[in-house]
CSV table of C-alpha atoms in Angstrom, one decimal:
chain,number,residue,atom,x,y,z
A,1,MET,CA,8.8,174.0,-162.6
A,2,THR,CA,5.4,172.6,-161.6
A,3,ILE,CA,2.4,173.5,-163.8
A,4,SER,CA,-1.3,172.7,-163.6
A,5,LYS,CA,-3.2,170.1,-165.6
A,6,GLU,CA,-4.9,172.9,-167.5
A,7,GLN,CA,-1.5,174.3,-168.7
A,8,GLU,CA,-0.4,170.8,-169.7
A,9,ALA,CA,-3.6,170.5,-171.8
A,10,GLN,CA,-2.9,173.8,-173.4
A,11,ILE,CA,0.6,172.8,-174.3
A,12,LEU,CA,-0.6,169.6,-176.0
A,13,ARG,CA,-3.4,171.5,-177.9
A,14,TYR,CA,-1.0,174.2,-179.1
A,15,HIS,CA,1.5,171.6,-180.3
A,16,HIS,CA,-0.9,169.2,-182.0
A,17,VAL,CA,-3.7,171.5,-183.2
A,18,GLU,CA,-2.0,174.9,-183.7
A,19,LYS,CA,1.3,173.3,-184.7
A,20,TRP,CA,3.2,175.8,-182.5
A,21,ARG,CA,6.9,175.3,-181.9
A,22,VAL,CA,8.3,174.8,-178.4
A,23,GLY,CA,9.7,178.3,-178.1
A,24,THR,CA,6.4,179.8,-179.1
A,25,ILE,CA,4.4,177.8,-176.6
A,26,ALA,CA,6.8,178.7,-173.8
A,27,HIS,CA,6.7,182.4,-174.7
A,28,GLN,CA,2.9,182.5,-174.9
A,29,LEU,CA,2.4,180.7,-171.6
A,30,GLY,CA,5.2,182.4,-169.8
A,31,ILE,CA,7.0,179.2,-168.8
A,32,HIS,CA,10.4,177.7,-169.6
A,33,HIS,CA,11.0,175.7,-172.8
A,34,ASN,CA,12.3,172.8,-170.7
A,35,THR,CA,8.9,172.5,-169.1
A,36,VAL,CA,7.2,172.4,-172.5
A,37,ASN,CA,9.7,169.6,-173.6
A,38,ARG,CA,8.9,167.7,-170.4
A,39,VAL,CA,5.2,167.7,-171.0
A,40,LEU,CA,5.6,166.7,-174.6
A,41,SER,CA,8.0,163.9,-173.6
A,42,GLN,CA,5.6,162.6,-171.0
A,43,ALA,CA,3.0,162.5,-173.8
A,44,GLY,CA,5.2,160.2,-175.9
A,45,LEU,CA,6.6,162.8,-178.3
A,46,PRO,CA,10.3,163.1,-179.0
A,47,LYS,CA,12.1,166.1,-177.5
A,48,ALA,CA,12.3,169.0,-179.9
A,49,VAL,CA,15.9,169.7,-181.0
A,50,ARG,CA,16.7,173.4,-180.7
A,51,SER,CA,19.3,174.9,-183.0
A,52,GLN,CA,22.5,175.5,-181.3
A,53,ARG,CA,24.2,178.9,-182.0
A,54,PRO,CA,27.9,179.4,-181.8
A,55,SER,CA,29.0,180.6,-178.3
A,56,MET,CA,32.1,182.5,-177.1
A,57,ILE,CA,32.8,179.7,-174.7
A,58,ASP,CA,33.1,177.0,-177.4
A,59,PRO,CA,36.9,177.5,-178.0
A,60,TYR,CA,37.5,177.0,-174.3
A,61,LEU,CA,35.4,174.0,-173.8
A,62,PRO,CA,38.2,171.4,-174.0
A,63,PHE,CA,40.2,173.3,-171.4
A,64,LEU,CA,37.1,173.6,-169.1
A,65,THR,CA,36.0,170.0,-169.4
A,66,ASP,CA,39.6,168.8,-168.7
A,67,THR,CA,39.9,171.1,-165.7
A,68,LEU,CA,36.5,170.0,-164.3
A,69,SER,CA,37.3,166.4,-164.7
A,70,ARG,CA,40.4,166.8,-162.4
A,71,TYR,CA,38.9,169.5,-160.1
A,72,PRO,CA,35.1,168.9,-160.1
A,73,THR,CA,34.5,171.3,-157.2
A,74,LEU,CA,36.4,174.3,-158.6
A,75,THR,CA,34.3,177.4,-158.4
A,76,ALA,CA,32.9,179.3,-161.4
A,77,SER,CA,34.7,182.5,-160.3
A,78,ARG,CA,38.1,180.7,-160.3
A,79,LEU,CA,37.4,179.1,-163.7
A,80,TYR,CA,36.3,182.5,-165.1
A,81,GLN,CA,39.7,184.0,-164.0
A,82,MET,CA,41.5,181.2,-165.7
A,83,VAL,CA,39.7,181.5,-169.0
A,84,ARG,CA,40.0,185.3,-168.9
A,85,GLU,CA,43.8,184.8,-168.7
A,86,ARG,CA,43.5,182.7,-171.8
A,87,GLY,CA,41.6,185.4,-173.8
A,88,TYR,CA,37.9,184.7,-173.0
A,89,PRO,CA,36.0,188.0,-173.9
A,90,GLY,CA,32.6,187.3,-172.3
A,91,GLY,CA,31.2,188.5,-169.0
A,92,PRO,CA,31.0,186.5,-165.8
A,93,ASP,CA,27.2,186.0,-165.8
A,94,HIS,CA,27.1,184.5,-169.3
A,95,PHE,CA,30.1,182.3,-168.4
A,96,ARG,CA,28.3,181.0,-165.3
A,97,HIS,CA,25.2,180.1,-167.3
A,98,GLN,CA,27.2,178.3,-169.9
A,99,LEU,CA,29.4,176.5,-167.4
A,100,ALA,CA,26.4,175.0,-165.6
A,101,CYS,CA,25.7,172.9,-168.7
A,102,TYR,CA,29.1,171.3,-168.6
A,103,ARG,CA,29.8,170.9,-164.9
A,104,PRO,CA,29.7,167.1,-164.0
A,105,ARG,CA,26.8,166.2,-161.8
A,106,PRO,CA,27.2,164.0,-158.8
A,107,ARG,CA,25.6,160.6,-159.1
A,108,PRO,CA,22.4,160.6,-156.9
A,109,GLU,CA,22.7,158.4,-153.8
A,110,ALA,CA,20.1,155.8,-152.9
A,111,PHE,CA,19.2,155.4,-149.2
A,112,LEU,CA,17.9,152.3,-147.4
A,113,ARG,CA,14.9,152.7,-145.2
A,114,LEU,CA,16.2,152.4,-141.6
A,115,ARG,CA,14.4,150.2,-139.2
A,116,THR,CA,14.9,149.9,-135.5
A,117,LEU,CA,13.9,147.4,-132.9
A,118,PRO,CA,11.3,148.2,-130.2
A,119,GLY,CA,12.7,150.2,-127.4
A,120,GLU,CA,16.1,150.5,-129.2
A,121,GLN,CA,16.4,154.1,-130.2
A,122,SER,CA,15.1,157.6,-129.7
A,123,GLN,CA,15.9,160.7,-131.8
A,124,VAL,CA,16.4,164.2,-130.3
A,125,ASP,CA,16.5,167.7,-131.8
A,126,TRP,CA,15.6,171.4,-131.3
A,127,GLY,CA,13.1,173.3,-133.4
A,128,HIS,CA,13.0,177.1,-133.6
A,129,PHE,CA,9.5,178.7,-133.3
A,130,GLY,CA,10.3,182.4,-133.4
A,131,LYS,CA,10.8,184.7,-130.4
A,132,LEU,CA,8.9,185.5,-127.2
A,133,THR,CA,9.0,188.9,-125.6
A,134,ILE,CA,8.7,189.1,-121.8
A,135,GLY,CA,8.8,192.6,-120.5
A,136,ARG,CA,11.9,194.2,-122.1
A,137,ALA,CA,13.6,190.9,-122.8
A,138,GLU,CA,13.4,188.9,-126.0
A,139,HIS,CA,13.9,185.1,-125.8
A,140,ALA,CA,14.2,182.5,-128.6
A,141,LEU,CA,11.2,180.1,-128.3
A,142,MET,CA,12.7,176.6,-128.8
A,143,ALA,CA,10.8,173.3,-129.0
A,144,PHE,CA,12.5,170.3,-127.6
A,145,VAL,CA,11.4,167.2,-129.5
A,146,MET,CA,12.1,163.6,-128.8
A,147,VAL,CA,10.5,160.7,-130.8
A,148,LEU,CA,10.7,157.0,-130.3
A,149,SER,CA,12.0,155.5,-133.5
A,150,TYR,CA,9.8,152.4,-133.4
A,151,SER,CA,6.4,153.5,-132.1
A,152,ARG,CA,6.9,157.2,-133.2
A,153,ARG,CA,5.6,158.6,-130.0
A,154,ILE,CA,6.4,162.3,-129.8
A,155,PHE,CA,7.4,164.3,-126.8
A,156,LEU,CA,7.2,168.1,-127.2
A,157,ARG,CA,8.2,170.8,-124.6
A,158,PHE,CA,8.9,174.5,-125.3
A,159,PHE,CA,11.8,176.4,-123.6
A,160,LEU,CA,13.2,179.9,-123.6
A,161,GLY,CA,16.5,179.1,-125.2
A,162,ALA,CA,18.5,176.0,-126.0
A,163,GLN,CA,20.9,176.0,-123.1
A,164,MET,CA,22.3,172.8,-121.7
A,165,ALA,CA,20.0,173.0,-118.6
A,166,ASN,CA,16.9,173.2,-120.8
A,167,PHE,CA,18.3,170.4,-122.9
A,168,LEU,CA,18.6,168.1,-119.9
A,169,ARG,CA,15.2,169.2,-118.5
A,170,GLY,CA,13.6,168.2,-121.9
A,171,HIS,CA,15.1,164.7,-121.6
A,172,GLU,CA,13.9,164.2,-118.0
A,173,ALA,CA,10.4,165.5,-118.9
A,174,ALA,CA,10.3,163.0,-121.8
A,175,PHE,CA,11.5,160.1,-119.7
A,176,THR,CA,8.9,160.9,-117.0
A,177,ALA,CA,6.1,161.2,-119.6
A,178,TRP,CA,7.0,157.8,-121.1
A,179,ASN,CA,7.9,156.2,-117.8
A,180,GLY,CA,11.1,154.9,-119.3
A,181,LEU,CA,13.7,155.5,-122.1
A,182,SER,CA,15.3,153.8,-125.0
A,183,LYS,CA,18.7,152.2,-125.1
A,184,VAL,CA,20.2,154.7,-127.6
A,185,LEU,CA,19.5,158.4,-128.0
A,186,LEU,CA,20.5,159.8,-131.5
A,187,TYR,CA,21.6,163.4,-131.7
A,188,ASP,CA,22.4,165.8,-134.5
A,189,ASN,CA,25.7,167.5,-134.2
A,190,LEU,CA,24.3,169.9,-131.5
A,191,LYS,CA,26.6,172.0,-129.4
A,192,SER,CA,24.8,170.6,-126.4
A,193,ALA,CA,25.8,167.1,-127.4
A,194,VAL,CA,29.0,167.2,-129.4
A,195,LEU,CA,31.8,169.7,-128.5
A,196,GLU,CA,34.2,168.7,-131.2
A,197,ARG,CA,34.4,166.3,-134.1
A,198,ARG,CA,37.3,165.3,-136.3
A,199,GLY,CA,36.2,162.6,-138.7
A,200,ASP,CA,35.0,159.7,-136.7
A,201,ALA,CA,36.7,161.0,-133.5
A,202,ILE,CA,34.0,162.6,-131.3
A,203,ARG,CA,34.2,164.6,-128.1
A,204,PHE,CA,30.9,164.6,-126.3
A,205,HIS,CA,29.8,167.3,-123.8
A,206,PRO,CA,30.9,166.1,-120.4
A,207,THR,CA,27.6,167.1,-118.8
A,208,LEU,CA,25.7,165.0,-121.4
A,209,LEU,CA,28.0,162.0,-120.7
A,210,ASP,CA,27.4,162.3,-117.0
A,211,PHE,CA,23.6,162.6,-117.7
A,212,ALA,CA,23.8,159.5,-119.9
A,213,ALA,CA,25.6,157.5,-117.3
A,214,HIS,CA,23.0,158.4,-114.7
A,215,TYR,CA,20.1,157.2,-116.9
A,216,ARG,CA,22.2,154.4,-118.5
A,217,PHE,CA,21.6,155.2,-122.2
A,218,GLU,CA,24.1,155.5,-125.1
A,219,PRO,CA,24.4,158.9,-126.7
A,220,ARG,CA,25.1,158.6,-130.4
A,221,PRO,CA,25.5,161.4,-133.0
A,222,VAL,CA,24.5,161.0,-136.6
A,223,ALA,CA,27.2,161.0,-139.3
A,224,VAL,CA,28.2,164.3,-140.9
A,225,ALA,CA,25.8,165.3,-143.7
A,226,ARG,CA,23.6,162.3,-143.1
A,227,GLY,CA,20.2,163.9,-142.3
A,228,ASN,CA,18.4,160.7,-143.3
A,229,GLU,CA,19.7,159.0,-140.1
A,230,LYS,CA,17.6,161.3,-138.0
A,231,GLY,CA,14.7,161.7,-140.4
A,232,ARG,CA,12.1,160.6,-137.7
A,233,VAL,CA,12.7,163.5,-135.5
A,234,GLU,CA,12.9,166.0,-138.4
A,235,ARG,CA,9.5,164.7,-139.6
A,236,ALA,CA,8.2,164.9,-136.1
A,237,ILE,CA,9.2,168.6,-135.9
A,238,ARG,CA,7.5,169.1,-139.3
A,239,TYR,CA,4.5,167.4,-138.0
A,240,VAL,CA,4.4,169.7,-135.0
A,241,ARG,CA,4.7,172.7,-137.3
A,242,ASP,CA,1.8,171.5,-139.5
A,243,HIS,CA,-0.6,170.0,-136.9
A,244,PHE,CA,0.1,171.7,-133.6
A,245,TRP,CA,1.5,175.1,-134.1
A,246,PRO,CA,-0.7,176.8,-136.7
A,247,ALA,CA,-3.4,179.2,-135.2
A,248,ARG,CA,-2.4,178.2,-131.7
A,249,GLN,CA,-3.5,180.7,-129.0
A,250,TRP,CA,-1.7,180.6,-125.6
A,251,ARG,CA,-1.3,183.0,-122.6
A,252,ASP,CA,2.2,182.1,-121.5
A,253,LEU,CA,4.8,179.4,-121.7
A,254,ASP,CA,3.1,177.2,-119.1
A,255,ASP,CA,-0.2,177.3,-121.0
A,256,LEU,CA,1.7,176.5,-124.2
A,257,ASN,CA,3.4,173.5,-122.7
A,258,ALA,CA,0.1,172.3,-121.1
A,259,GLN,CA,-1.5,172.4,-124.6
A,260,ALA,CA,1.6,170.6,-126.1
A,261,GLU,CA,1.3,167.8,-123.4
A,262,ALA,CA,-2.4,167.4,-124.2
A,263,TRP,CA,-1.7,167.2,-127.9
A,264,CYS,CA,1.1,164.7,-127.5
A,265,ASN,CA,-1.1,162.4,-125.3
A,266,GLY,CA,-4.2,162.8,-127.6
A,267,TRP,CA,-4.0,163.6,-131.3
A,268,ALA,CA,-0.4,162.6,-131.8
A,269,MET,CA,-0.9,159.3,-130.0
A,270,ASP,CA,-4.0,158.4,-132.0
A,271,ARG,CA,-2.5,158.9,-135.4
A,272,PRO,CA,-1.6,155.8,-137.5
A,273,CYS,CA,1.9,154.4,-136.8
A,274,PRO,CA,4.1,154.7,-139.9
A,275,GLU,CA,5.7,151.3,-139.2
A,276,GLU,CA,2.3,149.5,-138.7
A,277,ARG,CA,-0.4,151.5,-140.5
A,278,SER,CA,-3.2,149.3,-139.1
A,279,LEU,CA,-2.2,150.2,-135.6
A,280,SER,CA,-2.1,153.6,-133.8
A,281,VAL,CA,1.0,155.1,-132.2
A,282,ARG,CA,-0.7,154.4,-128.8
A,283,GLN,CA,-1.2,150.7,-129.5
A,284,VAL,CA,2.4,150.3,-130.8
A,285,PHE,CA,3.9,152.2,-127.8
A,286,ALA,CA,2.0,149.9,-125.4
A,287,GLN,CA,4.1,147.0,-126.8
A,288,GLU,CA,7.4,148.9,-126.8
A,289,PRO,CA,9.8,147.9,-123.9
A,290,LEU,CA,11.7,150.7,-122.3
A,291,LEU,CA,14.5,151.0,-119.8
A,292,ALA,CA,13.4,151.7,-116.2
A,293,LEU,CA,14.1,155.1,-114.6
A,294,PRO,CA,16.5,155.4,-111.7
A,295,GLU,CA,15.1,156.3,-108.3
A,296,ASN,CA,16.6,159.8,-108.2
A,297,PRO,CA,16.4,162.3,-111.0
A,298,TYR,CA,19.5,164.0,-112.4
A,299,PRO,CA,20.0,167.6,-111.0
A,300,THR,CA,19.2,170.0,-113.9
A,301,ASP,CA,19.4,173.3,-112.0
A,302,GLU,CA,21.7,175.9,-113.5
A,303,ARG,CA,24.6,176.7,-111.1
A,304,VAL,CA,26.6,179.9,-111.6
A,305,GLU,CA,29.2,181.5,-109.3
A,306,VAL,CA,28.6,185.2,-108.8
A,307,HIS,CA,30.6,187.9,-107.0
A,308,ILE,CA,28.6,190.3,-104.7
A,309,GLY,CA,29.9,193.8,-104.9
A,310,LYS,CA,29.3,196.7,-102.5
A,311,THR,CA,25.5,196.5,-103.0
A,312,PRO,CA,23.7,193.4,-101.8
A,313,TYR,CA,22.6,192.0,-105.1
A,314,ALA,CA,23.6,189.0,-107.2
A,315,ARG,CA,23.5,189.4,-111.0
A,316,PHE,CA,21.9,186.5,-112.9
A,317,GLU,CA,20.6,186.6,-116.5
A,318,ARG,CA,20.5,190.4,-116.7
A,319,ASN,CA,18.6,190.8,-113.5
A,320,ASP,CA,19.7,191.6,-109.9
A,321,TYR,CA,18.5,189.4,-107.0
A,322,SER,CA,18.8,190.7,-103.4
A,323,VAL,CA,20.9,188.9,-100.8
A,324,PRO,CA,21.4,189.7,-97.0
A,325,HIS,CA,23.8,192.7,-96.5
A,326,THR,CA,26.1,190.5,-94.5
A,327,HIS,CA,27.3,188.8,-97.7
A,328,VAL,CA,28.6,191.7,-99.7
A,329,ARG,CA,32.1,191.3,-101.2
A,330,CYS,CA,31.6,187.6,-101.2
A,331,THR,CA,31.5,184.9,-103.9
A,332,LEU,CA,28.2,183.0,-103.8
A,333,THR,CA,26.5,180.4,-106.0
A,334,VAL,CA,23.2,180.9,-107.9
A,335,SER,CA,21.1,177.7,-108.4
A,336,ALA,CA,18.3,178.4,-110.8
A,337,SER,CA,15.3,176.2,-111.7
A,338,PRO,CA,12.7,177.2,-114.3
A,339,GLY,CA,10.6,178.9,-111.6
A,340,ALA,CA,13.0,179.9,-108.8
A,341,VAL,CA,16.4,181.4,-108.1
A,342,ARG,CA,18.2,180.2,-104.9
A,343,ILE,CA,21.4,181.9,-103.7
A,344,LEU,CA,23.8,179.7,-101.8
A,345,ASP,CA,26.7,180.3,-99.5
A,346,GLY,CA,28.4,177.0,-99.7
A,347,GLY,CA,25.6,174.5,-98.9
A,348,GLN,CA,23.4,177.0,-97.0
A,349,GLU,CA,20.6,178.8,-98.8
A,350,ILE,CA,20.6,182.5,-97.9
A,351,ALA,CA,18.1,183.9,-100.4
A,352,HIS,CA,15.1,182.5,-102.4
A,353,HIS,CA,13.4,184.4,-105.3
A,354,VAL,CA,10.9,183.8,-108.0
A,355,ARG,CA,12.8,183.7,-111.3
A,356,SER,CA,12.3,186.6,-113.6
A,357,TYR,CA,12.7,186.3,-117.4
A,358,ASP,CA,12.6,190.1,-117.9
A,359,LYS,CA,15.8,192.1,-118.0
A,360,GLY,CA,17.1,195.0,-115.9
A,361,GLN,CA,14.9,194.1,-112.9
A,362,GLN,CA,15.7,194.3,-109.2
A,363,ILE,CA,14.1,191.3,-107.5
A,364,GLU,CA,14.1,192.0,-103.8
A,365,ARG,CA,13.0,190.4,-100.5
A,366,PRO,CA,11.6,193.1,-98.1
A,367,GLU,CA,13.5,191.6,-95.1
A,368,HIS,CA,16.9,192.1,-97.0
A,369,ILE,CA,16.2,195.8,-97.7
A,370,GLU,CA,14.7,196.4,-94.2
A,371,ALA,CA,17.7,194.9,-92.4
A,372,LEU,CA,20.1,197.1,-94.4
A,373,VAL,CA,18.0,200.2,-93.7
A,374,GLN,CA,18.0,199.5,-90.0
A,375,LEU,CA,21.7,198.9,-90.0
A,376,LYS,CA,22.3,202.3,-91.7
A,377,ARG,CA,20.0,204.0,-89.2
A,378,GLN,CA,21.7,202.5,-86.3
A,379,ALA,CA,25.1,203.4,-87.8
A,380,ARG,CA,24.1,207.0,-88.2
A,381,ARG,CA,22.6,207.1,-84.6
A,382,HIS,CA,25.6,205.5,-83.0
A,383,SER,CA,28.0,207.8,-84.9
A,384,GLY,CA,26.1,210.9,-83.7
A,385,GLN,CA,25.9,209.6,-80.1
A,386,ASP,CA,29.7,209.0,-80.1
A,387,ARG,CA,30.4,212.5,-81.4
A,388,LEU,CA,27.9,214.0,-78.9
A,389,ALA,CA,29.4,212.1,-75.9
A,390,GLN,CA,32.9,213.1,-76.9
A,391,ALA,CA,32.0,216.8,-76.9
A,392,THR,CA,29.5,216.8,-74.0
A,393,PRO,CA,29.9,213.9,-71.5
A,394,ALA,CA,26.7,215.0,-69.7
A,395,SER,CA,24.8,213.9,-72.9
A,396,ARG,CA,25.3,210.3,-72.0
A,397,THR,CA,23.3,210.7,-68.8
A,398,LEU,CA,20.5,212.6,-70.7
A,399,LEU,CA,20.3,209.9,-73.3
A,400,SER,CA,20.2,207.2,-70.7
A,401,GLN,CA,17.4,208.8,-68.8
A,402,ALA,CA,15.5,209.6,-72.1
A,403,ALA,CA,15.8,205.9,-73.1
A,404,GLU,CA,14.3,204.9,-69.7
A,405,ARG,CA,11.3,207.1,-70.5
A,406,GLY,CA,10.9,205.5,-74.0
A,407,ASP,CA,11.8,208.7,-76.0
A,408,ASN,CA,13.2,208.5,-79.5
A,409,LEU,CA,17.0,208.6,-79.1
A,410,GLY,CA,17.6,209.3,-82.8
A,411,THR,CA,15.6,212.5,-82.7
A,412,ILE,CA,17.1,213.6,-79.4
A,413,THR,CA,20.6,213.0,-80.7
A,414,ALA,CA,20.0,215.0,-83.9
A,415,THR,CA,18.5,217.9,-82.0
A,416,LEU,CA,21.5,218.0,-79.5
A,417,LEU,CA,23.9,217.9,-82.4
A,418,ARG,CA,22.3,221.0,-84.0
A,419,LEU,CA,22.4,222.8,-80.6
A,420,LEU,CA,26.1,221.7,-80.3
A,421,GLU,CA,26.8,223.3,-83.7
A,422,ASP,CA,25.0,226.5,-82.8
A,423,TYR,CA,26.2,227.1,-79.2
A,424,GLY,CA,29.4,225.1,-78.8
A,425,ALA,CA,30.4,222.3,-76.5
A,426,ALA,CA,30.9,224.3,-73.3
A,427,GLU,CA,27.5,226.0,-73.4
A,428,LEU,CA,25.7,222.8,-74.3
A,429,GLU,CA,27.4,220.9,-71.5
A,430,ALA,CA,26.2,223.5,-69.0
A,431,ALA,CA,22.7,223.6,-70.4
A,432,ILE,CA,22.4,219.8,-70.2
A,433,ASN,CA,23.5,219.8,-66.6
A,434,GLU,CA,21.0,222.5,-65.8
A,435,SER,CA,18.2,220.6,-67.6
A,436,LEU,CA,19.1,217.4,-65.8
A,437,ALA,CA,19.2,219.2,-62.4
A,438,GLN,CA,15.6,220.3,-63.1
A,439,GLY,CA,14.6,216.7,-63.9
A,440,VAL,CA,14.0,217.4,-67.7
A,441,PRO,CA,16.1,214.9,-69.7
A,442,HIS,CA,14.8,216.3,-73.0
A,443,PRO,CA,16.2,218.7,-75.7
A,444,ASN,CA,13.4,221.2,-74.9
A,445,GLY,CA,14.8,221.7,-71.4
A,446,VAL,CA,18.3,222.1,-72.8
A,447,ARG,CA,17.1,224.6,-75.4
A,448,ILE,CA,15.3,226.8,-72.7
A,449,ALA,CA,18.4,226.7,-70.6
A,450,LEU,CA,20.6,227.8,-73.5
A,451,GLN,CA,18.3,230.7,-74.4
A,452,ARG,CA,18.2,231.8,-70.7
A,453,ARG,CA,22.0,231.8,-70.5
A,454,ARG,CA,22.3,233.7,-73.7
A,455,GLU,CA,19.8,236.4,-72.6
A,456,ALA,CA,21.5,236.7,-69.3
A,457,ARG,CA,24.8,237.5,-71.0
A,458,ASN,CA,23.1,239.8,-73.5
A,459,GLN,CA,24.5,237.8,-76.4
A,460,PRO,CA,23.3,237.7,-80.0
A,461,PRO,CA,21.3,234.7,-81.3
A,462,PRO,CA,23.4,231.7,-82.3
A,463,LEU,CA,24.8,231.3,-85.8
A,464,GLY,CA,22.4,228.5,-86.4
A,465,ILE,CA,19.8,231.1,-87.4
A,466,ARG,CA,21.8,231.5,-90.6
A,467,LEU,CA,21.3,235.2,-91.2
A,468,ASN,CA,23.0,236.6,-94.3
A,469,ASP,CA,23.6,240.1,-93.0
A,470,GLU,CA,26.6,240.4,-90.7
A,471,ARG,CA,25.0,243.4,-88.8
A,472,ALA,CA,21.9,241.2,-88.1
A,473,ARG,CA,24.1,238.5,-86.7
A,474,GLN,CA,25.6,241.0,-84.2
A,475,LEU,CA,22.3,242.5,-83.3
A,476,VAL,CA,21.3,241.9,-79.7
A,477,VAL,CA,17.5,241.8,-79.1
A,478,SER,CA,16.5,242.4,-75.5
A,479,PRO,CA,13.0,241.5,-74.3
A,480,HIS,CA,10.9,244.6,-73.7
A,481,ASP,CA,9.3,245.5,-70.4
A,482,LEU,CA,5.6,244.8,-70.8
A,483,SER,CA,4.4,246.8,-67.8
A,484,GLY,CA,3.8,249.9,-70.0
A,485,TYR,CA,1.3,247.8,-72.0
A,486,ASP,CA,-0.6,247.1,-68.7
A,487,GLN,CA,-0.8,250.8,-67.9
A,488,LEU,CA,-2.1,251.6,-71.4
A,489,GLN,CA,-4.7,248.8,-71.0
A,490,ALA,CA,-5.9,250.4,-67.7
A,491,ILE,CA,-6.2,253.9,-69.2
A,492,ASP,CA,-8.2,252.4,-72.1
A,493,THR,CA,-10.5,250.8,-69.7
A,494,GLU,CA,-11.1,254.0,-67.7
A,495,THR,CA,-11.7,255.9,-71.0
A,496,ASP,CA,-14.2,253.4,-72.2
A,497,GLY,CA,-16.1,253.6,-68.9
A,498,ALA,CA,-16.4,257.4,-69.0
A,499,ALA,CA,-17.7,257.3,-72.5
A,500,GLU,CA,-20.3,254.8,-71.6
A,501,ALA,CA,-21.5,257.0,-68.6
A,502,MET,CA,-21.8,260.0,-70.9
A,503,TYR,CA,-23.8,258.0,-73.3
A,504,ASP,CA,-26.2,256.9,-70.5
A,505,ASP,CA,-26.7,260.5,-69.3
A,506,GLN,CA,-27.7,261.6,-72.8
């Protein structure tokens, strides 16, 4: 326990002036008696000997010390079961407290300060910096950190997740920023680097091995439980947390990475180099030789095979991206960069979208949807025309002449299909022929011909009127002779004239 200088002065005054005992001082100041003993020992006073009271564990101490000497890692719960079987009457909490005083302590290990040659080694690790919400999706905000072990130059780049593609993109961005790379890259036992480890036998991730072969560096993992071997990158992450991250304001991920790049090239480069305190990191880095970069960068785009169902969309990262309708029921390849999603059919690109980091979104290109809509319209129109031509062959001539006039064939087809349902194939065929004979290749001429033929036969209106009463369906409405209305109008005119004459006479 750490206490202030004022408390240390109080402990010494209470002990020398007030002559208080250790337990009294600890009780009054609310601290542990071991802290009081430590302060008194540092002042040159002998440690106060506290009276030891008999404990329930005393009869079992020979058994416990012997067992712990042979099995030093045996858990307290297992030892408690063993002493309970031998008659120990105490509870588990008291037993654990007493056992801690007798458990053998491992001898502390001393570590040598590791030094590396210029350009020899870099250390790589991820740092977790909370979560970032984009729309309805929540992403882990991960910081990729690489540090040169000699000059201690830091590279920092933030990503949404620690996937292998982001891991490789972080490497390439660091190599580009430094215009080179070290001979050895040291990794913790990350899943992105080490797939399996059995003692000294290591199975690296095949993608990382291919990446290392491309840039000609040696990937090397640290030993198990040897965090001191990668202390430089851990201190670099701590340095980022203490000097870059606090009170940082940023709009989006691009803005955050722009600020991180400026910080790495400015403040972090001008700090004193731990290896040479008289020089800055910038000055030491200028003297550090690095391996040259190859001409072509390593492809870091994510590639995923997707199966397109009956709807023209490819599912990638909880979002749907549109594809041409000609590629439904096919297996395609999604190639994704941080800003774009490309959908490939073999080596041919069939769709290109802006990448979305939201979830549950449909990202569409207007031409994909419009092509599908036109296809459906044409399919419906051709289906109706085929049905109409099969029932009334004369409709082909009418549609052909209507097309020459520039009329809308879809509307004409739909109207003729309704007339076909109302009047039947025979009547519609005859009406179409009559309308064509009069030079009217239009549904209005066909409708007039159908009405004239129905009235001539004194037939009821077609069932297409959809009357609910059966008697109304059978009702025949004949047009009334309007000549009587003309006679009434003539009589009304004569009457009005006579009334006007009488009014003038008066």
